[in-house]
Amino acid sequence: MTESSIINNAQSFNFAYDLVDAKAALCPEKIAIKWSNNLGVNLDISFDELRHHSDTSAWYFRKLGVKAGDKVII
């Protein structure tokens, strides 16, 4: 299955699982996010690090009682 076929199936698409976790499995050290601020601080976040943070956030929301389909503002 290609990335575009996963993304085109909007009914079941989940960014964290379908894209981030898949990329982390294939190329964990590849940079997913390049972040910087106006003070000159630069940060590269790999797909594996992003997967870890996503999993941690999902666990925390579940612990708070948030269920699939609930709306959350972040």
C-alpha atoms as a printed R data frame, in Angstrom:
   type eleno elety resid chain resno       x      y      z
1  ATOM     1    CA   MET     A     1   0.000  0.000  0.000
2  ATOM     2    CA   THR     A     2   1.393  3.418 -0.917
3  ATOM     3    CA   GLU     A     3   1.265  6.565  1.191
4  ATOM     4    CA   SER     A     4  -1.086  8.217 -1.300
5  ATOM     5    CA   SER     A     5  -3.549  5.313 -1.188
6  ATOM     6    CA   ILE     A     6  -3.609  5.471  2.620
7  ATOM     7    CA   ILE     A     7  -4.150  9.229  2.658
8  ATOM     8    CA   ASN     A     8  -6.877  9.038 -0.011
9  ATOM     9    CA   ASN     A     9  -8.946  6.773  2.258
10 ATOM    10    CA   ALA     A    10 -10.060  9.630  4.534
11 ATOM    11    CA   GLN     A    11 -12.623  7.544  6.422
12 ATOM    12    CA   SER     A    12  -9.984  5.421  8.133
13 ATOM    13    CA   PHE     A    13  -6.877  7.632  7.827
14 ATOM    14    CA   ASN     A    14  -5.041  8.271 11.099
15 ATOM    15    CA   PHE     A    15  -2.018 10.550 10.744
16 ATOM    16    CA   ALA     A    16  -0.182  9.109 13.748
17 ATOM    17    CA   TYR     A    17  -0.620  5.443 12.867
18 ATOM    18    CA   ASP     A    18  -0.810  5.520  9.081
19 ATOM    19    CA   LEU     A    19   1.955  7.987  8.386
20 ATOM    20    CA   VAL     A    20   4.199  8.661 11.403
21 ATOM    21    CA   ASP     A    21   4.369  5.071 12.677
22 ATOM    22    CA   ALA     A    22   4.854  3.703  9.154
23 ATOM    23    CA   LYS     A    23   7.696  6.141  8.452
24 ATOM    24    CA   ALA     A    24   9.260  5.424 11.863
25 ATOM    25    CA   ALA     A    25   9.282  1.710 11.019
26 ATOM    26    CA   LEU     A    26  10.928  2.312  7.616
27 ATOM    27    CA   CYS     A    27  13.367  5.110  8.428
28 ATOM    28    CA   PRO     A    28  13.343  5.953 12.153
29 ATOM    29    CA   GLU     A    29  16.263  8.401 12.037
30 ATOM    30    CA   LYS     A    30  14.914 10.436  9.095
31 ATOM    31    CA   ILE     A    31  14.000 13.996 10.087
32 ATOM    32    CA   ALA     A    32  10.233 14.521 10.363
33 ATOM    33    CA   ILE     A    33  10.206 18.080 11.731
34 ATOM    34    CA   LYS     A    34  12.747 20.885 11.616
35 ATOM    35    CA   TRP     A    35  11.899 23.508 14.243
36 ATOM    36    CA   SER     A    36  13.533 26.840 14.998
37 ATOM    37    CA   ASN     A    37  12.726 30.020 16.864
38 ATOM    38    CA   ASN     A    38  13.750 33.660 16.605
39 ATOM    39    CA   LEU     A    39  16.494 33.141 19.211
40 ATOM    40    CA   GLY     A    40  18.399 30.842 16.887
41 ATOM    41    CA   VAL     A    41  17.420 27.595 18.598
42 ATOM    42    CA   ASN     A    42  17.135 24.770 16.052
43 ATOM    43    CA   LEU     A    43  15.731 21.323 16.687
44 ATOM    44    CA   ASP     A    44  15.457 18.283 14.415
45 ATOM    45    CA   ILE     A    45  12.872 15.667 15.402
46 ATOM    46    CA   SER     A    46  13.135 12.215 13.821
47 ATOM    47    CA   PHE     A    47  10.167 10.057 12.853
48 ATOM    48    CA   ASP     A    48  11.020  7.730 15.738
49 ATOM    49    CA   GLU     A    49  11.016 10.612 18.235
50 ATOM    50    CA   LEU     A    50   7.735 11.911 16.772
51 ATOM    51    CA   ARG     A    51   6.223  8.410 17.070
52 ATOM    52    CA   HIS     A    52   7.308  8.260 20.712
53 ATOM    53    CA   HIS     A    53   5.772 11.670 21.518
54 ATOM    54    CA   SER     A    54   2.582 10.755 19.649
55 ATOM    55    CA   ASP     A    55   2.257  7.478 21.590
56 ATOM    56    CA   THR     A    56   2.895  9.275 24.885
57 ATOM    57    CA   SER     A    57   0.250 11.896 24.083
58 ATOM    58    CA   ALA     A    58  -2.293  9.241 23.076
59 ATOM    59    CA   TRP     A    59  -1.663  7.356 26.330
60 ATOM    60    CA   TYR     A    60  -2.166 10.545 28.349
61 ATOM    61    CA   PHE     A    61  -5.437 11.416 26.587
62 ATOM    62    CA   ARG     A    62  -6.729  7.868 27.143
63 ATOM    63    CA   LYS     A    63  -5.801  8.176 30.816
64 ATOM    64    CA   LEU     A    64  -7.909 11.352 30.973
65 ATOM    65    CA   GLY     A    65 -10.875  9.471 29.478
66 ATOM    66    CA   VAL     A    66 -10.675 10.818 25.924
67 ATOM    67    CA   LYS     A    67 -12.079  8.233 23.504
68 ATOM    68    CA   ALA     A    68 -11.944  7.788 19.733
69 ATOM    69    CA   GLY     A    69 -14.181 10.388 18.106
70 ATOM    70    CA   ASP     A    70 -13.942 12.874 20.990
71 ATOM    71    CA   LYS     A    71 -12.986 16.382 19.936
72 ATOM    72    CA   VAL     A    72  -9.875 17.827 21.603
73 ATOM    73    CA   ILE     A    73  -8.284 21.226 21.091
74 ATOM    74    CA   ILE     A    74  -4.520 21.232 21.355
